Amino acid sequence: MPVPSSSNSPVPAAPQAPAAQGAAKLTPPQKALRQLGLTRDIDLALHLPLRYEDETRLVAIRSARDGEVVQIEATVVKSEVVMRPRRQLLVMVEDATGECELRFFSFYPSHQKTLSVGTRLRIRGEIKGGFWGRQMMHPTFRLAGGELPQALTPVYPTTAALPQAYLRRAVQTGLTRAEQRGALSETLPLALRQSLPECWPLAQALQFLHHPSPDVSIATLEDRSHPAWQRLKVEELLAQQLSQLQAKRERALLKAPVLKPATLVGQLLAVLPFNLTAAQQRVSEEIAQDLARAVPMHRLLQGDVGSGKTVVAALAAAICMDAGWQCALMAPTEILAEQHFSKLVGWLAPLLAPLGRQVAWLAGAQKKKERLAALALIESGEAALVIGTHAVIQEQVKFKNLGLALIDEQHRFGVAQRLALRAKLVDGSGREPHLLMMTATPIPRTLAMSYFADLDVSTIDELPPGRTPIVTKLISDSRRDQVIARMAEQLAQGRQVYWVCPLIEESEALDLSNATQTHADLTEALPGVLIGLLHSRMASAEKKEVMAAFTAGVMGVLVSTTVIEVGVDVPNASLMVIEHAERFGLSQLHQLRGRVGRGAAASACVLLYATGDSGRLGETARERLKAMAETHDGFEIARRDLDIRGPGEFLGARQSGAQMLRFADLAEDAALLEWAQWAAPRLLDSAPDLAQQHLTRWLGGKSEYLKA
Ligand code: ADP
Ligand code: MG
């Protein structure tokens, strides 16, 4: 779209115009605008102030209170550079009511010139001191005169390369132009607006937020409870709901195989060494209903660590295989995939064999011959179930008839893997397999309602019976010896122990040396106990061997880097020691803790923390460890994690596809979120073109649907 720009205009050139000419010709502020994503008028209009400065009034020096940020008008009566205690410029100014000293530690000759005796200035800064002398450090100042602004002055989030004054003009231009071109026009029909307590028109809300009148309560702007803010949040949340609803409806037009259970499901239930919990039965039923429909399932199965998701996945796989279709199960690490493989082979292989079908294994580290054999089985359809790492979705893998894809620990997969999965599912046949994603990091309700609104969610909300709660202890690293003594007790009772070494993100080598050292120390401290070492640099055959020895119970202690974080299941392990627990994220700690407490034995988790040189834990580290000690409920942990770290961590790869919320806050704005969820289908049904307009405004016309 060509943008008229007049050369004598005081505003910066239209941001789109240079963008179209390529990066080479951009000035630094223009480049900075692009880096901030401020390319369209609407983007600028939606770039909202961080805070405001009140330059609408002048305060008499005498009535300014200590600590108050004020604007004064005063004349310079003295200006000198002093050297003690360090070089500084001291300027005394006075108005009709009193004097104030201005102090500058950094200044240029040009400043000195403006601040020369006799000049009348408009000065803004924080006043310190009272009766005995008032002072301002590094105030802003300019020559007095000119009218006072009518509205509060916006201060925008910016970067060093983008001066505030330039950005202000750019935003103002963008806002004006967006409004003139109808980009801010009303997209909410009256009925929807009336269903909100107070709904300002968008254009009015934006004008207000950029230039609030000075009598507004600053608090309502800061805590974003002002109706103008509410409108922006409503807009944003609605856009998010609309895009996901649209994605969901598009998916509903696709065809999927109808998968109905036959004999295999019952046979599997019969060989399981336990009965399903009520929650497992319920979610299995939800999944079975989806599979029986000719529309692809897109479901997230969430359940706390140890709640028994694997067997639910196995039952879904059985339904799929019963119907004569292939099923794929993908896990984020080889250890976890391997464990699923041996478990599911144990349950299913004997049942599949009489049918001439089997379970195939695919992983990156596989020997070529094995791999080719597996690929052949998959292509011929003889492999009814394929289990592996993301090797499962690589291009060479050709399924004969994939009916169901199961993704374990979905949040651990990256963007590239999601896209590959996407490519595997949509093969151009116009038919799509069902998709079941699993996660042990339960998604707090508000997140599920917002970022995951395009998914159906099943929740396992109870643990299998007979588990004893895990006792969690925070212990300083200086009491390591006591922990080792406790370990020896557990080992003497035939129990097993995990010892997890810290994650040092910057250096894999350090991770390793730490784990190796701990392994050596424990070997010395616990003679006669077989102690294994597991880390990500090991060859996969070696890893497999160590894991097998631990699973079989031959190995008493497993020292490991975080490779065991997800999914590993050894019910006899009853003690988990996490070294440098202060370095782990909350969900990660919870996952690690979930490796124990899987059998009937009482289990414990020791969070060993080191305070470092400061002798104290950082605030968020303390908060995390405290949360761990206080609760075992994965949902509560997830909620606190959301508070501590924001939604980014939960979204994983989803983040790239999901429009991140900029204005709404899931914790604060749950009510608006509910409204948006209610309003989206109504808008899409009653006024599809308005809905489209709304989406374009917020998503820039890109169809940012969350497809995988
Ligand atoms: P997660 O949900 O963390 O993936 P798993 O599927 O690994 O949990 O199950 C944890 C453990 O609980 C496994 O040893 C599994 O065999 C066992 N388990 C699962 N369901 C039940 C049940 N209904 N009764 C008893 N044990 C169960
Ligand atoms: Mg699992």
XYZ file of C-alpha atoms and ligand atoms in Angstrom:
736
model
C 0.000 0.000 0.000
C 1.635 3.294 -1.033
C 1.868 5.813 1.745
C 1.758 9.524 1.031
C 4.508 11.373 2.813
C 5.174 15.054 2.460
C 8.774 16.186 2.755
C 7.996 19.132 4.998
C 5.999 17.072 7.420
C 7.372 17.196 10.950
C 6.645 13.531 11.492
C 9.038 10.771 10.530
C 8.608 9.153 7.153
C 5.996 6.443 7.027
C 7.470 3.333 8.531
C 6.149 1.072 5.774
C 7.745 2.955 2.932
C 11.369 2.349 3.862
C 10.536 -1.181 4.931
C 9.513 -1.915 1.387
C 12.744 -0.541 -0.009
C 14.889 -3.023 1.847
C 16.934 -2.726 4.995
C 19.931 -0.986 3.456
C 18.333 2.434 3.256
C 16.853 2.572 6.739
C 18.033 5.142 9.244
C 18.919 3.769 12.688
C 15.576 4.781 14.247
C 13.690 3.260 11.331
C 15.648 0.073 11.760
C 14.879 0.135 15.465
C 11.174 0.529 14.687
C 11.292 -2.574 12.547
C 13.138 -4.497 15.186
C 10.365 -3.681 17.596
C 7.906 -5.017 15.033
C 6.425 -1.575 14.479
C 5.936 -1.681 10.741
C 2.254 -1.107 10.104
C 0.187 1.860 11.232
C -1.823 -0.457 13.410
C 1.328 -1.821 15.065
C 2.323 1.708 15.996
C -1.162 2.498 17.202
C -1.030 -0.572 19.424
C 2.366 0.282 20.866
C 1.158 1.508 24.222
C 2.939 3.645 26.808
C 4.797 2.072 29.674
C 3.974 5.039 31.845
C 3.196 8.738 31.650
C 4.743 11.986 32.677
C 2.602 14.800 33.863
C 3.817 17.912 32.081
C 0.431 19.528 32.122
C 1.053 21.658 35.177
C 3.713 23.638 36.977
C 4.400 23.377 40.667
C 5.771 26.139 42.859
C 9.105 25.130 44.336
C 7.961 25.730 47.865
C 4.923 23.489 47.575
C 6.816 20.535 46.055
C 7.044 17.651 48.500
C 10.083 15.538 49.162
C 10.230 12.621 46.715
C 7.633 14.034 44.342
C 8.271 14.213 40.606
C 7.351 17.752 39.600
C 7.651 20.252 36.843
C 8.773 23.735 37.811
C 9.570 26.929 35.992
C 12.508 28.839 37.431
C 15.399 31.123 36.588
C 19.063 30.192 36.912
C 20.757 32.294 39.583
C 24.046 30.443 39.874
C 25.845 27.862 37.766
C 29.223 26.371 38.587
C 31.319 23.280 38.064
C 32.762 21.916 41.291
C 35.307 19.129 41.629
C 34.465 17.739 45.010
C 33.582 15.027 45.790
C 33.722 14.536 42.023
C 33.295 16.703 38.995
C 29.756 17.989 38.843
C 27.678 20.865 37.607
C 25.676 22.663 40.296
C 22.946 25.001 39.175
C 20.786 27.026 41.518
C 17.372 28.057 40.200
C 14.603 30.017 41.823
C 10.978 30.888 41.239
C 8.798 33.309 43.149
C 8.459 30.883 46.053
C 11.902 29.416 46.626
C 15.121 27.906 45.365
C 16.202 24.513 44.164
C 19.632 23.146 43.377
C 20.104 21.060 40.228
C 23.000 18.623 40.227
C 24.535 16.957 37.146
C 27.356 14.457 37.186
C 27.474 14.115 33.439
C 27.045 17.162 31.290
C 28.226 18.714 28.082
C 29.255 22.274 27.293
C 25.906 22.703 25.553
C 24.153 21.924 28.837
C 26.246 24.484 30.648
C 25.293 27.017 28.042
C 21.564 26.416 28.418
C 21.954 26.443 32.181
C 23.633 29.812 32.349
C 22.643 32.512 34.823
C 19.517 34.460 33.909
C 17.936 31.773 31.761
C 14.386 30.808 32.566
C 13.823 27.050 32.348
C 11.095 24.478 32.519
C 12.529 21.710 34.673
C 11.201 18.277 35.496
C 12.549 15.838 38.041
C 12.252 14.316 41.465
C 12.501 16.823 44.292
C 14.578 15.834 47.296
C 14.882 17.582 50.636
C 12.633 20.160 52.182
C 12.952 23.274 54.138
C 16.784 23.219 54.366
C 17.346 23.072 50.701
C 15.696 21.409 47.761
C 17.555 19.442 45.137
C 17.031 17.600 41.882
C 19.519 15.115 40.442
C 19.751 15.042 36.676
C 16.388 16.666 35.956
C 15.275 17.159 32.380
C 15.062 20.797 31.367
C 14.386 23.086 28.460
C 13.814 26.773 27.904
C 10.642 28.015 29.534
C 7.722 29.242 27.491
C 5.225 27.624 25.165
C 1.925 26.215 26.244
C 1.666 23.359 28.666
C 0.432 20.109 27.131
C -3.239 19.237 27.679
C -2.680 15.509 28.151
C -0.218 13.343 30.036
C 2.954 12.693 28.062
C 3.341 9.029 27.064
C 6.603 7.204 27.676
C 6.888 4.245 25.311
C 8.925 1.091 25.614
C 11.849 1.639 23.309
C 15.489 0.825 22.636
C 18.672 2.868 22.721
C 18.587 3.433 18.959
C 15.106 4.859 19.043
C 14.755 8.213 20.771
C 11.561 8.671 22.738
C 10.667 11.856 20.851
C 11.008 10.130 17.480
C 8.949 7.188 18.653
C 6.255 9.503 20.010
C 5.867 11.150 16.643
C 5.876 7.818 14.819
C 3.193 6.441 17.119
C 1.092 9.553 16.714
C 1.346 9.318 12.926
C 0.513 5.634 12.963
C -2.445 6.198 15.236
C -3.859 9.021 13.155
C -3.407 7.143 9.919
C -4.813 3.898 11.291
C -7.899 5.779 12.361
C -8.263 7.624 9.046
C -8.019 4.403 7.090
C -10.635 2.643 9.156
C -8.164 0.201 10.711
C -9.648 0.964 14.120
C -13.274 0.690 13.097
C -15.696 -1.173 15.338
C -15.703 -4.935 14.853
C -17.984 -5.768 17.747
C -21.698 -5.733 17.017
C -23.812 -3.835 19.525
C -25.100 -6.975 21.189
C -21.585 -8.140 22.024
C -20.531 -4.727 23.262
C -23.583 -4.569 25.476
C -22.648 -7.853 27.070
C -19.611 -6.161 28.587
C -19.896 -3.889 31.613
C -18.269 -0.892 29.931
C -16.991 -1.101 26.407
C -15.253 1.877 24.849
C -14.851 2.081 21.090
C -11.344 0.959 20.155
C -10.322 4.249 18.531
C -11.363 6.187 21.605
C -9.591 3.757 23.908
C -6.351 4.072 21.951
C -6.509 7.854 21.757
C -7.006 7.915 25.482
C -4.198 5.516 26.321
C -1.734 7.449 24.201
C -2.881 10.807 25.550
C -4.823 10.455 28.774
C -6.350 13.560 30.276
C -4.433 14.719 33.345
C -7.350 14.115 35.704
C -7.353 10.334 35.121
C -6.474 8.109 38.034
C -2.948 6.989 37.156
C -3.509 3.863 39.224
C -6.232 2.629 36.861
C -3.864 3.070 33.952
C -1.024 1.356 35.723
C -3.010 -1.630 36.864
C -4.777 -1.629 33.494
C -8.229 -1.632 35.006
C -9.281 1.545 33.189
C -12.073 0.940 30.615
C -9.689 1.969 27.830
C -7.336 -0.809 28.843
C -10.219 -3.220 29.209
C -11.190 -2.612 25.608
C -7.692 -3.456 24.408
C -7.613 -6.630 26.416
C -11.017 -7.624 25.140
C -9.867 -7.004 21.569
C -6.756 -9.042 21.983
C -8.360 -11.970 23.765
C -11.120 -12.073 21.202
C -8.602 -12.189 18.355
C -6.876 -15.097 20.018
C -10.134 -16.980 20.473
C -11.256 -16.251 16.931
C -8.086 -17.534 15.352
C -8.183 -20.742 17.310
C -11.858 -21.266 16.755
C -11.315 -20.804 13.057
C -8.485 -23.331 13.100
C -10.709 -25.762 14.933
C -13.546 -25.325 12.474
C -11.244 -25.775 9.525
C -10.022 -28.975 11.013
C -13.571 -30.169 11.476
C -13.942 -30.159 7.704
C -11.143 -32.701 7.320
C -11.680 -36.426 7.133
C -10.141 -38.941 9.471
C -10.439 -42.713 9.665
C -13.237 -43.976 11.865
C -11.537 -46.116 14.499
C -13.648 -48.458 16.560
C -12.457 -50.998 19.107
C -12.642 -54.725 18.488
C -10.844 -57.560 20.264
C -7.414 -56.047 20.932
C -8.643 -53.500 23.457
C -10.245 -56.119 25.668
C -7.203 -58.353 25.378
C -4.946 -55.515 26.403
C -7.115 -54.689 29.421
C -6.913 -58.334 30.389
C -3.113 -58.449 30.392
C -2.607 -55.207 32.306
C -1.249 -55.870 35.792
C -3.718 -53.370 37.311
C -7.201 -51.951 36.923
C -7.658 -48.548 35.394
C -8.410 -45.706 37.737
C -11.744 -43.955 37.278
C -9.911 -41.025 35.719
C -8.087 -43.264 33.261
C -11.398 -44.855 32.298
C -13.016 -41.492 31.775
C -10.288 -40.053 29.565
C -10.030 -43.311 27.618
C -13.733 -43.036 26.929
C -13.328 -39.418 25.745
C -10.566 -40.485 23.406
C -12.514 -43.494 22.133
C -15.422 -41.232 21.248
C -13.144 -38.945 19.250
C -11.548 -41.849 17.432
C -14.936 -43.162 16.372
C -15.684 -39.932 14.521
C -14.693 -39.242 10.938
C -13.044 -35.951 11.975
C -9.433 -35.832 13.162
C -9.045 -35.789 16.921
C -6.841 -33.030 18.266
C -6.652 -33.736 21.917
C -4.302 -32.993 24.748
C -4.109 -35.560 27.503
C -2.787 -34.007 30.653
C -2.143 -35.693 33.903
C 0.325 -35.219 36.654
C 3.580 -37.090 36.691
C 2.860 -40.742 37.433
C -0.872 -40.492 36.821
C -0.679 -43.251 34.240
C -0.912 -41.667 30.809
C 1.034 -44.415 29.066
C -1.649 -47.022 29.457
C -4.265 -44.578 28.171
C -2.091 -44.065 25.106
C -1.727 -47.834 24.737
C -5.500 -48.265 24.795
C -5.909 -45.612 22.111
C -3.267 -47.405 20.061
C -5.144 -50.674 20.514
C -8.356 -49.141 19.173
C -6.464 -47.855 16.165
C -4.811 -51.193 15.472
C -8.098 -53.006 16.041
C -9.520 -50.982 13.203
C -6.653 -52.064 10.973
C -4.740 -48.794 11.018
C -1.201 -47.981 12.046
C -0.334 -46.011 15.126
C 2.808 -44.016 15.919
C 4.095 -43.084 19.352
C 6.772 -40.422 19.577
C 8.714 -39.412 22.691
C 11.201 -36.572 23.091
C 14.152 -38.590 24.376
C 15.544 -41.939 23.424
C 15.432 -43.181 27.003
C 11.758 -42.446 27.274
C 10.967 -43.863 23.842
C 12.902 -46.978 24.728
C 10.947 -47.376 27.912
C 7.638 -47.030 26.103
C 8.839 -49.529 23.569
C 9.697 -52.210 26.085
C 6.499 -51.628 28.040
C 4.223 -51.688 25.018
C 6.013 -54.584 23.398
C 5.492 -56.489 26.640
C 1.785 -55.774 26.611
C 0.991 -55.844 22.917
C 3.495 -57.952 20.977
C 2.001 -61.283 22.098
C -1.435 -60.052 21.065
C -0.250 -58.761 17.691
C 1.884 -61.753 16.752
C -1.042 -64.100 15.905
C -2.284 -61.377 13.538
C 1.081 -61.256 11.778
C 1.699 -57.721 12.996
C 4.308 -56.219 15.261
C 5.765 -53.181 17.003
C 8.595 -51.343 15.212
C 11.350 -49.225 16.756
C 12.832 -46.094 15.219
C 15.527 -43.876 16.700
C 18.285 -41.647 15.421
C 21.105 -43.768 16.771
C 19.912 -46.991 15.189
C 22.089 -49.232 13.008
C 21.373 -48.798 9.347
C 20.287 -52.368 8.833
C 17.815 -52.298 11.694
C 16.520 -49.016 10.503
C 15.932 -50.213 6.969
C 14.149 -53.257 8.299
C 11.914 -51.066 10.450
C 11.180 -48.751 7.531
C 10.161 -51.727 5.404
C 7.810 -53.010 8.108
C 6.242 -49.591 8.404
C 5.766 -49.201 4.682
C 4.237 -52.636 4.253
C 1.910 -52.086 7.184
C 3.226 -55.088 9.080
C 4.294 -52.705 11.818
C 0.988 -51.925 13.457
C 2.643 -49.700 16.015
C 5.764 -47.601 15.553
C 7.551 -46.248 18.607
C 10.535 -43.954 18.698
C 11.998 -40.507 18.979
C 11.366 -37.820 16.398
C 12.964 -40.286 13.952
C 9.357 -41.446 13.616
C 8.393 -38.357 11.677
C 11.384 -38.140 9.389
C 10.840 -37.947 5.720
C 11.982 -41.462 4.814
C 9.346 -42.945 7.081
C 6.405 -43.944 4.909
C 3.375 -45.202 6.733
C 1.011 -47.475 4.902
C -2.010 -46.146 6.744
C -1.331 -43.976 9.742
C -4.515 -43.600 11.762
C -3.299 -42.165 15.057
C -0.251 -40.233 16.208
C 0.579 -40.167 19.913
C 3.011 -37.537 21.128
C 4.391 -37.926 24.617
C 5.597 -34.887 26.566
C 4.492 -32.637 23.754
C 5.945 -29.454 25.212
C 9.416 -30.872 24.784
C 9.265 -30.879 21.027
C 10.656 -27.968 19.087
C 9.204 -26.002 16.235
C 10.996 -27.954 13.506
C 9.698 -31.223 14.891
C 6.186 -29.908 15.010
C 6.376 -28.863 11.411
C 7.729 -32.268 10.457
C 4.890 -33.901 12.334
C 2.490 -31.635 10.524
C 3.949 -32.693 7.176
C 3.614 -36.337 8.146
C -0.006 -35.970 9.185
C -1.136 -33.993 6.165
C -0.057 -36.107 3.245
C -2.290 -34.555 0.644
C -4.761 -37.426 0.750
C -7.383 -35.082 2.195
C -7.438 -37.384 5.166
C -5.709 -36.762 8.420
C -4.772 -39.106 11.251
C -6.027 -38.502 14.763
C -3.624 -36.768 17.110
C -3.236 -37.253 20.845
C -0.658 -35.190 22.683
C 0.342 -35.913 26.231
C 1.851 -33.711 28.856
C 2.799 -34.100 32.479
C 3.055 -30.361 32.877
C -0.579 -29.671 33.424
C -1.688 -26.498 31.818
C -3.399 -24.053 34.146
C -7.015 -23.457 33.240
C -6.599 -19.929 31.932
C -3.733 -21.008 29.691
C -5.738 -23.926 28.376
C -8.605 -21.568 27.638
C -6.400 -19.099 25.820
C -3.376 -20.541 24.061
C -4.740 -24.038 23.817
C -8.319 -23.174 22.967
C -8.123 -25.021 19.659
C -7.477 -28.299 21.441
C -9.767 -30.593 23.322
C -8.346 -31.428 26.699
C -8.666 -34.586 28.761
C -7.378 -34.571 32.289
C -6.345 -37.439 34.527
C -6.958 -35.976 37.930
C -6.133 -38.856 40.221
C -3.100 -40.995 40.844
C -3.229 -44.785 40.841
C -4.086 -46.151 44.286
C -1.535 -47.160 46.865
C 0.941 -44.399 46.300
C 2.383 -42.836 49.394
C 3.023 -39.125 49.220
C 6.575 -38.027 48.592
C 8.252 -36.178 51.421
C 10.182 -33.213 50.077
C 13.091 -31.760 52.026
C 15.204 -28.700 51.356
C 18.713 -29.368 52.556
C 21.768 -27.189 52.287
C 24.615 -28.643 50.302
C 26.777 -28.401 53.409
C 24.791 -31.314 54.842
C 25.522 -33.605 51.942
C 26.966 -36.279 54.236
C 23.664 -36.708 56.016
C 21.964 -37.174 52.692
C 24.426 -39.880 51.755
C 23.799 -41.618 55.070
C 20.070 -41.540 54.321
C 20.775 -43.025 50.915
C 22.672 -45.891 52.473
C 19.594 -46.691 54.593
C 17.326 -46.816 51.567
C 19.801 -48.960 49.664
C 20.048 -51.371 52.587
C 16.277 -51.855 52.323
C 16.664 -52.825 48.689
C 15.436 -49.484 47.380
C 17.024 -47.474 44.616
C 18.108 -43.875 44.384
C 18.338 -41.234 41.687
C 20.908 -38.490 42.041
C 20.404 -35.708 39.526
C 23.180 -33.273 38.785
C 22.648 -29.683 37.851
C 21.851 -28.254 34.585
C 24.412 -25.675 33.649
C 22.994 -24.370 30.480
C 26.088 -22.606 29.232
C 28.279 -25.605 29.446
C 27.550 -29.209 28.730
C 31.144 -29.993 29.673
C 30.614 -28.617 33.175
C 27.423 -30.619 33.575
C 29.380 -33.651 32.765
C 32.337 -33.027 35.027
C 29.925 -32.377 37.854
C 28.087 -35.642 37.288
C 31.347 -37.552 36.914
C 32.677 -36.099 40.142
C 29.517 -36.944 42.051
C 29.616 -40.438 40.610
C 33.175 -40.876 41.864
C 32.336 -39.461 45.311
C 29.329 -41.699 45.770
C 31.204 -44.753 44.565
C 33.735 -44.087 47.273
C 31.176 -43.313 49.962
C 28.998 -46.339 49.249
C 31.250 -49.356 48.790
C 29.546 -52.459 47.490
C 26.756 -50.545 45.764
C 26.636 -50.471 41.999
C 26.421 -46.854 40.963
C 25.653 -45.914 37.386
C 26.262 -42.760 35.444
C 24.006 -41.425 32.739
C 24.436 -38.294 30.657
C 23.497 -37.013 27.257
C 26.948 -37.420 25.707
C 26.936 -41.186 26.105
C 26.428 -43.452 23.123
C 22.878 -44.664 23.015
C 23.803 -48.333 23.472
C 25.651 -47.400 26.628
C 22.719 -45.357 27.910
C 20.427 -48.236 27.212
C 22.659 -50.596 29.168
C 22.807 -48.308 32.205
C 19.073 -47.726 32.131
C 18.420 -51.456 31.828
C 20.636 -52.212 34.842
C 18.812 -49.601 36.900
C 15.377 -50.751 35.764
C 16.277 -54.359 36.611
C 17.281 -53.286 40.101
C 20.884 -54.452 39.809
C 22.106 -50.890 40.061
C 21.435 -49.140 43.351
C 22.107 -45.549 42.422
C 21.769 -43.727 39.164
C 23.734 -40.504 38.900
C 22.422 -38.571 35.997
C 22.192 -35.247 34.273
C 18.655 -34.222 33.429
C 18.294 -36.847 30.708
C 15.972 -38.730 33.036
C 13.721 -35.751 33.480
C 10.715 -36.954 31.610
C 8.780 -40.124 31.843
C 11.311 -42.588 33.236
C 9.511 -45.167 35.306
C 11.277 -47.368 37.872
C 8.784 -47.997 40.692
C 11.401 -49.381 43.096
C 13.258 -46.078 43.236
C 12.307 -44.312 46.441
C 14.758 -41.461 46.854
C 15.458 -38.633 44.498
C 18.313 -36.286 45.265
C 18.540 -33.153 43.169
C 21.802 -31.347 43.448
C 21.846 -27.566 42.927
C 18.081 -27.622 42.959
C 18.138 -23.815 42.921
C 19.152 -23.946 39.276
C 16.144 -25.862 38.031
C 12.793 -24.565 36.914
C 9.721 -25.457 38.916
C 8.112 -27.770 36.391
C 11.399 -29.485 35.891
C 11.803 -30.095 39.606
C 8.287 -31.453 39.762
C 8.987 -33.780 36.845
C 12.153 -35.008 38.481
C 10.434 -35.569 41.784
C 7.814 -37.570 39.936
C 10.417 -40.216 39.159
C 9.938 -41.511 42.707
C 6.775 -42.319 44.616
C 5.718 -44.651 41.817
C 5.517 -47.757 43.934
C 4.007 -48.475 47.316
C 7.156 -47.589 49.277
C 7.354 -44.255 51.072
C 9.487 -41.971 48.949
C 11.439 -38.812 49.475
C 12.872 -36.054 47.389
C 15.845 -34.093 48.641
C 16.452 -30.706 47.114
C 20.076 -29.940 47.787
C 20.770 -26.296 47.371
C 23.939 -24.267 47.379
C 23.812 -20.602 48.232
C 26.998 -19.577 46.448
C 29.132 -16.640 47.509
C 26.267 -14.453 48.627
C 25.266 -17.005 51.245
C 21.640 -16.541 50.216
C 19.304 -17.952 47.636
C 17.940 -15.634 44.995
C 14.307 -14.683 45.407
C 12.808 -16.729 42.572
C 14.945 -19.734 43.466
C 13.641 -19.518 47.007
C 10.083 -19.180 45.763
C 10.472 -22.254 43.592
C 11.984 -24.421 46.279
C 9.352 -23.292 48.730
C 6.601 -24.170 46.272
C 8.133 -27.610 45.838
C 8.201 -28.246 49.546
C 4.651 -26.989 50.009
C 2.767 -28.832 47.340
C 2.733 -32.002 45.295
C -0.191 -31.061 43.178
C 0.991 -30.676 39.608
C -1.764 -28.193 38.849
C -0.834 -26.002 41.769
C 2.830 -26.213 40.763
C 1.939 -25.282 37.215
C -0.107 -22.347 38.413
C 2.770 -21.066 40.486
C 5.158 -21.614 37.633
C 2.881 -19.531 35.457
C 3.023 -16.780 38.075
C 6.779 -16.953 38.368
C 7.740 -17.312 34.748
C 4.810 -16.343 32.589
C 3.232 -18.463 29.860
C 6.291 -18.790 27.601
C 7.577 -21.883 29.316
C 4.367 -23.794 28.846
C 3.973 -23.009 25.247
C 7.202 -24.478 23.959
C 7.035 -24.542 20.225
C 3.508 -23.289 20.326
C 4.840 -19.871 21.126
C 5.906 -19.294 17.569
C 2.463 -19.976 16.212
C 0.480 -18.444 18.996
C 0.006 -14.757 19.179
C 1.485 -13.945 22.560
C -0.822 -11.863 24.687
C 0.598 -8.396 25.167
C -2.138 -6.613 27.023
C -4.261 -9.161 28.790
C -2.946 -10.946 31.819
C -4.315 -14.435 32.280
C -4.275 -14.240 36.036
C -6.000 -10.856 36.214
C -8.278 -11.096 33.262
C -9.899 -14.482 33.619
C -13.345 -12.884 33.394
C -12.528 -11.164 30.099
C -11.086 -14.406 28.812
C -14.348 -16.160 29.574
C -16.182 -13.419 27.780
C -13.931 -13.776 24.717
C -14.497 -17.502 24.682
C -18.235 -16.924 24.761
C -18.163 -14.120 22.189
C -15.893 -15.666 19.536
C -18.350 -18.212 18.093
C -21.115 -15.608 18.196
C -19.090 -13.117 16.196
C -17.840 -15.729 13.747
C -21.394 -16.965 13.133
C -23.262 -13.674 13.061
C -20.722 -11.465 11.306
C -17.938 -13.442 9.636
C -16.583 -10.406 7.793
C -16.273 -8.404 11.006
C -14.529 -11.387 12.569
C -12.107 -11.443 9.661
C -11.477 -7.744 10.001
C -10.800 -8.214 13.670
C -8.314 -10.995 12.994
C -6.516 -8.971 10.368
C -6.129 -6.115 12.777
C -4.495 -8.290 15.388
C -2.739 -10.962 13.420
C -1.776 -8.895 10.426
C -3.756 -11.035 8.047
C -1.403 -13.932 8.635
C -3.271 -17.094 9.359
C -1.361 -17.896 12.473
C -3.321 -20.969 13.244
C -1.972 -23.444 15.656
C -1.947 -26.448 13.494
C 0.244 -28.844 15.350
P 2.826 -40.824 33.451
O 1.440 -40.299 33.489
O 3.767 -39.997 34.246
O 3.297 -41.094 32.048
P 3.035 -43.679 33.673
O 2.133 -43.984 32.552
O 4.495 -43.838 33.425
O 2.762 -42.226 34.218
O 2.568 -44.525 34.913
C 3.243 -44.452 36.148
C 3.266 -45.804 36.821
O 1.975 -46.130 37.289
C 3.660 -46.930 35.911
O 4.480 -47.831 36.640
C 2.360 -47.578 35.547
O 2.508 -48.909 35.174
C 1.571 -47.415 36.809
N 0.133 -47.370 36.631
C -0.530 -46.743 35.637
N -1.867 -46.884 35.809
C -2.050 -47.591 36.939
C -3.198 -48.055 37.641
N -4.432 -47.797 37.216
N -2.991 -48.755 38.777
C -1.751 -48.997 39.216
N -0.629 -48.611 38.605
C -0.768 -47.912 37.473
Mg 4.765 -40.551 30.787
